[in-house]
Coordinates of C-alpha atoms and ligand atoms in Angstrom, one line a residue:
Chain A
M1 CA 0.1 0.0 0.0
L2 CA 1.3 3.5 -0.7
Q3 CA 0.3 6.4 1.1
L4 CA 0.9 10.2 0.1
E5 CA -0.2 12.6 2.7
H6 CA -0.9 16.5 2.2
I7 CA 2.6 16.7 -0.1
D8 CA 3.5 20.1 -1.3
K9 CA 6.5 20.5 -3.7
V10 CA 8.0 24.0 -4.8
F11 CA 10.3 24.4 -7.1
F12 CA 12.7 27.9 -6.7
K13 CA 10.8 28.7 -3.3
N14 CA 11.2 32.2 -1.8
T15 CA 12.3 33.4 -5.2
P16 CA 10.6 35.3 -7.8
D17 CA 10.5 31.9 -10.2
E18 CA 8.7 30.4 -7.3
R19 CA 6.7 27.1 -8.6
W20 CA 4.0 25.0 -7.8
A21 CA 4.8 21.5 -8.9
L22 CA 2.5 19.8 -6.0
R23 CA 0.1 21.4 -3.8
N24 CA -2.0 19.5 -1.0
L25 CA -1.9 16.1 -2.8
S26 CA -3.2 13.2 -0.6
C27 CA -4.2 9.5 -2.3
V28 CA -4.3 6.2 -0.9
V29 CA -3.7 3.1 -3.5
Q30 CA -3.9 -0.4 -2.7
P31 CA -1.8 -3.2 -3.4
D32 CA -3.0 -4.4 -6.7
E33 CA -4.5 -1.4 -8.0
F34 CA -3.2 0.0 -11.0
V35 CA -3.3 3.6 -11.8
T36 CA -3.3 5.2 -14.5
I37 CA -2.4 9.0 -14.6
V38 CA -3.4 11.9 -17.6
G39 CA -3.3 15.9 -16.9
S40 CA -2.3 19.2 -18.8
N41 CA 1.5 19.4 -19.4
G42 CA 3.3 20.9 -16.0
A43 CA 0.5 19.4 -13.7
G44 CA 2.2 18.0 -11.8
K45 CA 2.4 14.0 -12.8
T46 CA 6.3 13.8 -13.6
T47 CA 6.9 15.4 -9.8
L48 CA 4.6 13.3 -8.0
L49 CA 6.7 10.0 -9.9
N50 CA 9.7 11.3 -8.5
I51 CA 8.7 12.2 -5.3
I52 CA 7.1 8.6 -4.6
S53 CA 10.6 7.3 -6.0
G54 CA 12.7 9.8 -4.0
N55 CA 13.9 11.4 -6.5
H56 CA 12.8 14.8 -5.6
F57 CA 11.9 15.3 -1.6
P58 CA 8.6 16.6 -0.5
D59 CA 8.6 20.5 1.6
R60 CA 5.6 18.9 3.4
G61 CA 3.6 15.8 3.6
R62 CA 4.6 12.2 4.2
V63 CA 5.4 9.4 2.0
I64 CA 4.2 6.1 3.1
I65 CA 5.5 2.7 1.6
E66 CA 4.0 -0.6 3.3
D67 CA 4.0 1.2 6.5
H68 CA 6.9 2.9 6.4
D69 CA 7.4 5.8 6.5
V70 CA 10.0 6.5 3.7
T71 CA 9.4 10.6 3.1
S72 CA 13.2 11.3 3.5
L73 CA 14.7 8.2 2.3
P74 CA 16.8 8.8 -0.7
A75 CA 16.0 7.0 -4.1
F76 CA 18.7 3.9 -3.6
R77 CA 17.2 3.5 -0.1
R78 CA 13.8 2.7 -2.0
A79 CA 15.0 1.1 -4.5
R80 CA 13.9 -2.3 -3.5
F81 CA 10.0 -1.1 -3.1
I82 CA 9.9 0.3 -6.7
G83 CA 10.6 -0.3 -10.3
R84 CA 10.5 2.6 -12.8
V85 CA 10.6 2.9 -16.8
F86 CA 11.0 6.2 -18.1
Q87 CA 9.5 7.7 -21.5
N88 CA 13.3 8.0 -22.5
T89 CA 13.9 5.0 -23.4
T90 CA 17.6 5.9 -23.2
Q91 CA 17.3 6.2 -19.3
G92 CA 15.9 2.4 -18.2
T93 CA 19.5 0.8 -19.3
A94 CA 23.0 1.6 -19.4
A95 CA 24.5 1.9 -23.1
S96 CA 28.3 0.6 -22.9
L97 CA 27.6 -2.6 -20.5
T98 CA 25.7 -6.0 -22.4
I99 CA 22.2 -7.3 -21.9
E100 CA 23.3 -9.8 -19.4
E101 CA 25.2 -7.4 -17.3
N102 CA 22.0 -4.8 -17.4
F103 CA 20.4 -7.2 -16.2
A104 CA 23.0 -8.7 -13.6
I105 CA 22.5 -5.2 -11.7
A106 CA 18.9 -5.4 -11.4
Y107 CA 19.2 -8.7 -10.5
A108 CA 21.4 -7.8 -7.5
K109 CA 18.9 -5.1 -6.2
G110 CA 18.0 -5.1 -2.4
R111 CA 21.5 -7.1 -1.8
T112 CA 24.6 -5.6 -0.8
R113 CA 27.1 -6.1 -3.9
G114 CA 30.2 -7.5 -3.6
L115 CA 33.0 -8.4 -4.8
H116 CA 31.6 -12.0 -6.5
L117 CA 31.3 -12.2 -10.6
A118 CA 27.8 -10.9 -11.1
I119 CA 27.0 -12.9 -14.2
S120 CA 27.1 -16.5 -13.0
E121 CA 25.8 -19.4 -15.7
H122 CA 22.9 -19.8 -13.2
L123 CA 21.6 -16.4 -13.7
R124 CA 22.2 -16.8 -17.8
K125 CA 19.5 -19.4 -17.6
I126 CA 17.3 -16.7 -15.7
I127 CA 17.5 -13.9 -18.5
R128 CA 17.1 -16.5 -21.2
E129 CA 14.1 -17.3 -19.9
K130 CA 13.1 -13.8 -19.2
L131 CA 14.0 -12.8 -22.4
A132 CA 12.3 -15.4 -24.6
E133 CA 9.1 -14.8 -22.7
V134 CA 9.1 -10.8 -24.1
G135 CA 9.7 -13.0 -27.6
L136 CA 11.9 -9.6 -29.2
G137 CA 14.7 -11.8 -30.2
L138 CA 16.7 -11.0 -27.2
E139 CA 17.7 -14.4 -26.0
N140 CA 20.0 -14.7 -27.9
R141 CA 22.0 -11.5 -27.6
L142 CA 22.9 -11.4 -23.9
R143 CA 26.3 -10.0 -24.7
D144 CA 25.4 -7.5 -27.1
R145 CA 25.8 -3.6 -25.8
V146 CA 22.9 -2.0 -24.7
G147 CA 23.1 0.5 -26.7
L148 CA 22.7 -1.2 -30.0
L149 CA 19.1 -2.1 -29.3
S150 CA 16.0 -0.7 -30.6
G151 CA 13.9 1.9 -28.8
G152 CA 11.3 -0.8 -27.8
Q153 CA 14.3 -3.6 -27.1
R154 CA 15.5 -1.1 -24.6
Q155 CA 12.1 -0.7 -23.1
A156 CA 11.5 -4.2 -22.9
L157 CA 14.4 -4.4 -21.0
A158 CA 13.8 -2.3 -18.8
L159 CA 10.8 -3.3 -17.9
L160 CA 11.8 -6.4 -17.2
M161 CA 14.8 -4.8 -14.7
A162 CA 12.5 -2.5 -12.6
T163 CA 10.5 -5.8 -12.2
I164 CA 13.0 -8.7 -11.7
G165 CA 13.5 -7.7 -8.1
N166 CA 9.7 -8.0 -6.8
P167 CA 9.3 -4.8 -6.1
K168 CA 5.9 -3.2 -4.6
I169 CA 5.7 -0.4 -6.4
L170 CA 5.6 0.2 -10.3
L171 CA 6.5 3.4 -12.0
L172 CA 5.6 4.4 -15.7
D173 CA 6.5 7.6 -16.7
E174 CA 4.8 7.6 -20.2
H175 CA 7.2 4.7 -21.1
T176 CA 5.8 4.2 -24.6
A177 CA 5.6 7.6 -26.0
N178 CA 8.7 7.5 -27.9
L179 CA 8.1 4.3 -29.4
D180 CA 6.2 3.4 -32.8
P181 CA 2.4 2.6 -32.5
K182 CA 3.0 -1.5 -33.0
T183 CA 5.9 -1.6 -30.6
A184 CA 3.9 0.5 -27.5
E185 CA 1.3 -1.8 -28.2
K186 CA 3.9 -4.7 -27.3
I187 CA 5.1 -2.6 -24.8
M188 CA 1.8 -2.3 -23.3
N189 CA 1.0 -5.6 -23.4
L190 CA 4.2 -6.3 -21.6
T191 CA 3.4 -4.3 -19.3
N192 CA -0.3 -5.4 -18.1
L193 CA 1.7 -9.0 -17.9
L194 CA 4.1 -7.8 -15.6
I195 CA 1.6 -6.2 -13.2
R196 CA -0.7 -8.5 -13.1
D197 CA 1.5 -11.4 -12.4
D198 CA 3.7 -9.8 -9.9
H199 CA 0.7 -8.2 -8.3
L200 CA 1.8 -4.6 -8.7
T201 CA 1.1 -1.4 -7.5
A202 CA 1.2 0.5 -10.6
F203 CA 1.2 4.0 -11.7
M204 CA 1.5 4.6 -15.3
I205 CA 1.4 8.3 -16.5
T206 CA -0.2 8.6 -20.2
H207 CA -1.0 11.3 -22.4
D208 CA -3.1 8.6 -24.5
L209 CA -6.7 8.6 -23.1
G210 CA -8.0 6.0 -24.3
D211 CA -5.4 3.7 -23.3
A212 CA -5.6 5.6 -19.9
L213 CA -9.3 4.3 -19.1
K214 CA -8.8 1.2 -20.9
Y215 CA -5.9 -0.2 -19.1
G216 CA -5.7 -0.2 -15.5
T217 CA -8.3 0.0 -12.5
R218 CA -8.4 3.7 -11.3
T219 CA -7.9 7.3 -13.1
L220 CA -6.5 10.4 -11.8
L221 CA -6.7 13.4 -13.7
M222 CA -4.4 15.9 -12.6
D223 CA -4.3 20.0 -13.0
D224 CA -2.3 22.4 -11.4
G225 CA -0.3 20.3 -9.1
G226 CA -3.4 18.5 -8.0
I227 CA -5.9 15.5 -8.7
V228 CA -8.6 16.4 -9.7
L229 CA -10.6 13.6 -10.5
D230 CA -10.2 9.8 -9.6
I231 CA -12.0 7.6 -10.8
S232 CA -12.5 3.7 -10.7
G233 CA -15.0 0.4 -10.6
E234 CA -18.4 0.9 -12.6
E235 CA -17.8 4.7 -12.9
R236 CA -14.5 4.1 -14.6
K237 CA -15.9 1.2 -16.9
K238 CA -18.6 3.0 -18.0
M239 CA -16.3 6.5 -18.6
T240 CA -15.5 7.5 -22.1
I241 CA -13.1 9.8 -23.5
N242 CA -15.6 13.0 -24.3
E243 CA -17.1 12.4 -20.4
L244 CA -13.6 12.5 -18.9
L245 CA -12.9 15.6 -20.6
E246 CA -16.1 17.1 -19.8
R247 CA -15.9 16.6 -16.4
F248 CA -12.5 17.9 -16.8
S249 CA -14.0 21.4 -18.0
E250 CA -16.4 21.3 -15.8
R251 CA -14.4 21.1 -12.9
R252 CA -11.4 23.5 -13.5
H253 CA -13.5 25.9 -15.6
K254 CA -11.3 25.5 -18.4
K255 CA -10.4 23.2 -20.9
F256 CA -8.0 20.0 -21.1
A257 CA -4.7 21.5 -22.3
N258 CA -2.1 19.0 -23.4
D259 CA -0.3 19.6 -26.8
R260 CA 0.2 15.5 -27.0
V261 CA -2.9 14.3 -25.7
L262 CA -4.3 12.0 -27.9
L263 CA -7.7 12.3 -28.3
S264 CA -9.0 9.3 -30.2
T265 CA -11.8 8.7 -32.8
E266 CA -14.5 9.2 -30.2
T267 CA -14.4 13.2 -29.9
K268 CA -14.9 15.5 -32.6
E269 CA -13.5 19.1 -31.6
G270 CA -9.7 19.6 -31.4
Chain B
M1 CA 67.5 3.0 -32.6
Y2 CA 67.2 -0.5 -30.8
D3 CA 67.7 1.0 -27.5
Y4 CA 64.9 3.8 -27.8
F5 CA 62.5 1.5 -28.8
I6 CA 63.3 -1.4 -25.5
F7 CA 63.2 1.6 -23.2
S8 CA 60.0 3.1 -24.9
V9 CA 57.6 0.1 -24.7
Q10 CA 58.9 -0.9 -21.0
E11 CA 58.1 3.4 -20.3
G12 CA 54.4 2.8 -22.0
L13 CA 54.0 0.0 -20.1
L14 CA 54.6 1.9 -16.5
Y15 CA 52.3 4.6 -17.9
G16 CA 49.9 1.7 -19.2
I17 CA 49.3 1.3 -15.6
L18 CA 48.4 5.1 -14.9
A19 CA 46.7 4.4 -17.9
L20 CA 44.4 2.3 -16.5
G21 CA 43.4 4.4 -13.7
V22 CA 42.4 7.0 -15.7
Y23 CA 40.1 4.8 -17.9
I24 CA 38.2 3.9 -14.5
T25 CA 37.8 7.8 -13.7
F26 CA 37.3 9.5 -17.7
R27 CA 35.6 6.3 -18.8
C28 CA 33.4 3.6 -16.5
L29 CA 32.8 7.2 -13.9
D30 CA 32.7 9.7 -16.4
F31 CA 34.1 11.9 -13.6
P32 CA 37.9 14.3 -15.0
D33 CA 39.7 13.7 -12.6
L34 CA 42.6 16.3 -12.2
T35 CA 44.0 14.7 -9.1
V36 CA 46.2 11.8 -11.4
D37 CA 49.0 14.8 -11.6
G38 CA 49.2 14.7 -7.4
S39 CA 48.8 10.9 -7.1
F40 CA 51.8 10.3 -9.5
P41 CA 54.2 12.2 -7.8
L42 CA 52.7 11.1 -4.7
G43 CA 53.3 7.0 -5.1
A44 CA 56.6 7.6 -6.0
A45 CA 57.4 10.6 -3.1
V46 CA 56.0 8.1 -1.1
F47 CA 58.0 4.9 -2.0
A48 CA 61.3 7.0 -2.3
S49 CA 60.3 8.1 1.5
L50 CA 59.8 4.2 2.8
V51 CA 63.1 2.5 0.8
Y52 CA 64.9 5.7 2.5
R53 CA 64.1 4.9 6.0
G54 CA 64.8 1.3 5.2
F55 CA 62.3 -0.7 4.0
G56 CA 62.3 -3.1 1.4
P57 CA 60.4 -2.1 -2.4
I58 CA 57.6 -4.5 -1.6
E59 CA 56.3 -3.2 1.1
S60 CA 56.9 0.5 0.0
M61 CA 54.6 0.0 -2.9
I62 CA 52.3 -1.5 -0.9
A63 CA 52.2 1.7 0.6
A64 CA 52.4 3.5 -2.5
F65 CA 48.8 2.2 -3.6
I66 CA 47.6 3.0 -0.2
A67 CA 48.0 6.7 -0.1
G68 CA 46.9 6.9 -4.0
A69 CA 43.9 5.8 -2.5
L70 CA 43.9 7.7 0.2
A71 CA 44.2 10.8 -2.1
G72 CA 41.5 9.7 -4.5
L73 CA 39.1 9.3 -1.2
L74 CA 40.0 13.4 -0.5
T75 CA 38.9 13.5 -4.1
G76 CA 35.6 11.6 -4.1
V77 CA 34.7 13.2 -0.7
L78 CA 34.8 16.7 -1.9
H79 CA 33.0 15.7 -5.2
T80 CA 29.9 13.9 -3.2
F81 CA 30.0 15.3 0.4
S82 CA 31.0 18.4 0.2
K83 CA 29.6 18.4 -3.4
I84 CA 32.2 20.4 -5.4
P85 CA 32.5 19.9 -9.5
A86 CA 34.0 17.2 -10.0
L87 CA 37.2 19.8 -11.8
L88 CA 37.7 21.7 -9.0
S89 CA 37.8 18.6 -6.6
G90 CA 40.5 16.8 -8.6
I91 CA 42.1 20.5 -8.5
L92 CA 42.0 21.0 -4.8
T93 CA 43.2 17.5 -4.2
M94 CA 46.5 18.1 -6.4
T95 CA 47.1 21.7 -5.1
C96 CA 47.2 20.3 -1.0
L97 CA 49.3 17.5 -2.6
Y98 CA 52.0 19.1 -4.0
S99 CA 52.8 20.4 -0.4
I100 CA 52.2 16.9 0.8
N101 CA 54.7 15.4 -1.9
L102 CA 57.1 18.5 -0.3
R103 CA 56.9 17.4 3.2
I104 CA 57.0 13.1 2.8
M105 CA 59.8 13.5 1.0
G106 CA 61.7 16.8 2.7
R107 CA 63.3 17.8 -0.3
P108 CA 62.2 18.8 -3.9
N109 CA 64.0 16.0 -5.4
M110 CA 65.8 11.8 -4.3
S111 CA 68.0 10.1 -6.0
L112 CA 67.4 6.1 -5.2
S113 CA 70.8 4.7 -6.2
E114 CA 72.3 1.5 -5.5
N115 CA 75.4 3.0 -4.1
L116 CA 73.2 4.5 -1.1
G117 CA 72.5 1.2 -0.7
H118 CA 68.7 1.5 -2.0
R119 CA 66.6 -1.8 -3.1
T120 CA 64.3 -1.7 -6.0
V121 CA 62.0 -4.1 -7.9
F122 CA 64.7 -4.2 -10.1
T123 CA 68.1 -4.4 -8.3
M124 CA 66.0 -7.2 -6.8
L125 CA 64.9 -9.1 -10.2
R126 CA 68.5 -8.6 -11.4
D127 CA 69.4 -10.5 -8.5
S128 CA 67.4 -13.5 -8.7
F129 CA 67.3 -13.8 -12.4
S130 CA 71.4 -12.7 -13.2
G131 CA 71.8 -15.0 -16.4
I132 CA 69.5 -12.9 -18.6
P133 CA 70.3 -9.5 -19.9
E134 CA 68.9 -6.3 -17.7
S135 CA 67.3 -4.9 -20.7
Y136 CA 64.8 -7.6 -21.6
L137 CA 64.5 -9.2 -18.2
R138 CA 63.1 -5.3 -17.5
L139 CA 60.7 -5.7 -20.4
F140 CA 59.3 -9.4 -19.3
F141 CA 58.9 -8.0 -15.5
L142 CA 56.8 -5.4 -17.1
I143 CA 54.7 -7.1 -19.3
G144 CA 54.5 -9.8 -16.8
L145 CA 52.9 -7.1 -14.1
I146 CA 51.0 -5.1 -16.1
F147 CA 49.1 -8.2 -17.1
L148 CA 48.7 -9.1 -13.7
I149 CA 46.9 -6.1 -13.4
K150 CA 45.0 -6.2 -16.5
I151 CA 43.8 -9.6 -15.3
L152 CA 42.8 -9.0 -11.5
L153 CA 41.3 -5.2 -12.8
D154 CA 39.2 -7.4 -15.9
L155 CA 37.6 -9.7 -13.3
F156 CA 37.0 -6.6 -10.6
L157 CA 34.9 -4.5 -13.4
Q158 CA 32.9 -8.0 -13.7
T159 CA 31.6 -7.7 -9.7
E160 CA 28.8 -6.5 -8.6
I161 CA 30.3 -3.8 -7.4
G162 CA 32.6 -3.3 -11.0
L163 CA 29.3 -3.5 -12.7
A164 CA 28.1 -0.4 -10.5
I165 CA 31.2 1.3 -11.3
R166 CA 30.8 0.9 -15.1
A167 CA 27.1 1.7 -15.2
T168 CA 27.4 5.1 -12.9
G169 CA 29.0 6.7 -15.7
D170 CA 26.6 5.9 -18.1
N171 CA 23.2 6.0 -16.5
E172 CA 23.5 7.1 -13.1
T173 CA 19.6 7.4 -12.7
L174 CA 19.6 4.2 -13.1
V175 CA 21.9 3.4 -10.8
E176 CA 20.0 5.1 -8.2
A177 CA 16.8 3.2 -9.4
Q178 CA 18.5 0.0 -9.3
G179 CA 19.4 0.9 -5.3
I180 CA 22.8 1.6 -5.3
N181 CA 24.4 4.1 -3.6
P182 CA 26.3 6.6 -6.8
D183 CA 28.3 8.3 -3.8
R184 CA 30.0 5.2 -2.5
I185 CA 30.6 3.8 -5.7
K186 CA 32.1 7.0 -7.0
L187 CA 34.3 6.8 -3.9
V188 CA 35.5 3.2 -4.4
G189 CA 36.3 4.2 -8.1
I190 CA 38.2 7.1 -8.1
S191 CA 40.2 5.4 -5.4
L192 CA 41.3 2.5 -7.4
S193 CA 42.3 5.0 -9.7
N194 CA 44.7 6.9 -8.1
A195 CA 46.2 3.6 -6.4
L196 CA 46.5 2.6 -9.9
V197 CA 48.5 5.9 -10.7
A198 CA 50.2 6.1 -7.3
F199 CA 51.3 2.9 -7.9
S200 CA 53.0 3.6 -11.5
G201 CA 54.5 6.4 -9.6
A202 CA 56.3 4.2 -7.4
M203 CA 57.3 1.8 -10.1
F204 CA 58.4 4.8 -12.1
A205 CA 60.5 6.1 -9.5
Q206 CA 62.4 3.0 -9.7
Y207 CA 62.7 2.6 -13.2
Q208 CA 64.2 6.0 -14.1
G209 CA 66.2 5.9 -9.9
F210 CA 64.9 9.6 -8.7
V211 CA 61.6 11.5 -8.0
D212 CA 61.3 14.4 -8.7
I213 CA 58.4 17.1 -6.5
N214 CA 57.4 18.0 -10.7
M215 CA 56.9 14.5 -12.1
G216 CA 53.3 14.7 -12.1
I217 CA 52.6 17.6 -14.1
G218 CA 50.7 16.6 -17.3
M219 CA 49.8 13.4 -16.6
V220 CA 46.4 13.0 -16.7
V221 CA 46.5 14.7 -20.1
L222 CA 49.2 11.8 -20.9
G223 CA 46.8 9.1 -19.3
L224 CA 43.9 10.1 -21.3
A225 CA 46.0 10.5 -24.5
S226 CA 46.7 6.4 -24.0
V227 CA 43.1 5.8 -22.9
I228 CA 42.0 7.7 -26.6
V229 CA 45.0 6.5 -29.1
G230 CA 43.9 2.7 -27.4
E231 CA 39.8 3.7 -28.7
V232 CA 40.8 4.6 -32.0
L233 CA 42.7 1.6 -32.6
L234 CA 40.6 -1.3 -31.2
R235 CA 37.6 0.1 -30.4
G236 CA 37.0 -2.3 -27.8
R237 CA 33.6 -3.0 -26.6
I238 CA 33.8 -5.9 -23.9
I239 CA 36.0 -5.1 -20.7
L240 CA 38.8 -7.6 -21.7
V241 CA 39.6 -5.8 -25.0
I242 CA 39.4 -2.6 -23.6
T243 CA 41.9 -2.5 -21.0
L244 CA 44.2 -4.4 -23.8
Q245 CA 43.8 -1.5 -25.7
V246 CA 44.4 1.2 -23.1
I247 CA 47.4 -0.6 -22.2
I248 CA 48.7 -0.5 -26.0
G249 CA 47.6 2.8 -26.0
A250 CA 49.5 4.3 -23.9
V251 CA 53.0 1.7 -25.2
V252 CA 51.9 3.5 -28.9
Y253 CA 51.3 7.1 -27.4
R254 CA 55.2 6.9 -25.6
L255 CA 56.4 5.3 -29.0
A256 CA 54.6 7.9 -30.8
T257 CA 56.5 10.6 -28.9
A258 CA 59.7 8.9 -27.9
T259 CA 59.7 9.0 -31.8
A260 CA 59.3 12.6 -32.1
L261 CA 61.9 13.2 -30.0
N262 CA 64.3 11.0 -31.3
Y263 CA 64.2 12.4 -35.0
G264 CA 62.0 15.5 -33.9
Y265 CA 65.2 17.7 -33.6
S266 CA 66.1 18.1 -37.6
I267 CA 62.4 20.4 -37.7
G268 CA 63.5 22.1 -34.8
F269 CA 61.4 19.7 -32.0
K270 CA 62.4 19.9 -28.6
P271 CA 61.9 17.8 -25.2
Y272 CA 59.8 20.4 -24.1
D273 CA 57.9 20.5 -27.2
L274 CA 56.3 17.2 -25.7
K275 CA 53.8 18.3 -23.3
L276 CA 52.5 20.6 -26.1
F277 CA 52.6 17.4 -28.8
T278 CA 50.2 15.1 -26.5
G279 CA 48.2 18.0 -26.3
L280 CA 47.7 18.8 -29.7
L281 CA 47.3 15.1 -29.7
V282 CA 44.6 15.0 -27.4
I283 CA 42.6 17.9 -29.1
I284 CA 43.0 16.1 -32.9
I285 CA 41.8 13.1 -31.7
L286 CA 38.8 14.3 -30.0
S287 CA 37.9 17.0 -32.1
F288 CA 37.9 14.3 -34.9
P289 CA 34.5 13.3 -35.0
V290 CA 32.9 16.7 -34.5
I291 CA 35.3 18.0 -38.2
K292 CA 34.3 14.9 -39.9
A293 CA 30.5 15.5 -39.0
K294 CA 31.2 19.3 -40.3
F295 CA 32.7 18.4 -43.6
R296 CA 29.8 15.9 -44.3
R297 CA 27.0 18.2 -43.9
V298 CA 29.0 21.0 -45.5
K299 CA 29.4 18.5 -48.9
Ligands
ADP1 N1 12.8 19.8 -11.5 C1 13.2 21.0 -11.9 N2 13.3 21.9 -11.6 C2 12.2 22.9 -11.8 N3 11.3 23.5 -12.0 C3 10.5 21.5 -11.9 C4 11.6 20.3 -12.0 N4 10.7 19.3 -12.6 C5 9.9 20.2 -12.5 N5 9.0 21.4 -12.5 C6 8.1 22.1 -12.6 O1 7.3 21.8 -12.1 C7 5.9 22.0 -12.6 C8 5.2 19.9 -13.0 O2 6.1 19.5 -13.8 P1 6.4 18.1 -14.2 O3 5.6 17.5 -12.5 O4 7.5 17.5 -15.0 O5 4.6 18.0 -15.3 P2 4.0 16.9 -16.0 O6 4.6 15.8 -15.9 O7 2.7 16.9 -15.9 O8 4.1 17.3 -17.4 C9 6.2 22.5 -13.6 O9 5.3 23.9 -13.8 C10 7.3 22.0 -14.2 O10 8.5 23.6 -15.1
MG2 MG1 5.9 14.7 -17.6

């Protein structure tokens, strides 16, 4: 379970450039929940994930994971609870290392790293099995450098690496946005599978409103550093993209503004 | 002709140890570490002053290695704890080391001489294998030594800690997200790097038979030159090849400078032009990809 209590995050505090990225944001997410997050540019979505992962610290409020108050723990200390994949396909892997070396780094997560060889035949077998399941033909390229792989292959690898150490929480920040539609769908299916099989609490930021409703069990709509809509259950099942947009403008008295948002075919107005 | 070749190879192998250290910081950690100009003479100074006090060469070399690690640790702490930028951290340690090295030596230079009863690994070697000509003996010993260091380093860079060091320069966010404290990894890497550099300094002191307070000037760039000359020659992708190419780069670089010195007099090349030669070499190799790309666009 993840609890966020009254989170404020302010950049450049007490300067003319002061920017409130999150304002008094509270949210409780149960295990097994798969939360999709949508919102306008600069709404604070990425900042929210950074607060959960420990890459940013809140100016106020608490972050609680599984009854541990992790508010002031740096990212590397909460890493065993958390897996993360980014929009930028180069961010989830180390390009100059081989596929198996990348995996070995993820495989040792949660343990103190020591002076024994990171890769064993046993580990190679595990890696091969995992990669074969994904079906991208990577299982025979264990010693290739990751820099040689395509964006989709790197993203698949990043997903496997993020989930291999049995984290409780998976954070996805528009992780299919830089992929072609076909690869994006493949990665989405893999994502869904991993979240279901490993019973992960998942957060996925997306700019595709269709995906936001199609995948997951709960949708948060963010604006100006806060959650303006939080829908789940039956209400969510019946929700259409149009309705979602209407609900947004009702609440905020303005139009949903995100130049990258995908409105699919359901909406007629641009 | 033949002599200068064999001496250059020997010196290149000695610089190869330093270049392996520079490879760890510049390439693995992406941490441009200028401590090297101070930790190279530090190793030599620690070695010589211990030998003067009657210690054997082996113990004195181990001490030099440890002293280098401590110098690297200081730079690492300045960067990770005090948040001082990488370049400045190295410059600060290097500056402090100048005085520290003088303190250790007690004078600006020391000679290591058999007449004064100083023993080095090279005198030990000659005493144990009296049948073999000394220049060959030195060459074989240095090849053996650097390959031993290379193999140990190869193994280390494939351990869990070693992988973390190599990933840090690539993608620090990933390293953190995988539960590794990047600061600690940098401390380990920078310390190991400077330990190798100081060890190289101690070896060099024994090889040339003296220590000079200024022997470290330009060593960072020399190490970097070796690393990138090696990259141009071999373009290795796996660690076993990369460490080999660093060593080859150091030897080739040394041969190139020796050739410049030997034959360059006809065009007025003087020993004091050597640093300019090294600097230009590094500048040319580093600028080459940019210039090539520009040319392509113009066409
Ligand atoms: N590291 C940072 N430094 C300064 N301002 C930031 C930083 N990260 C985010 N912000 C600001 O916080 C606000 C929210 O940003 P972000 O969370 O990235 O939005 P989103 O991901 O929803 O587009 C924006 O106004 C942005 O400029
Ligand atoms: Mg964002």
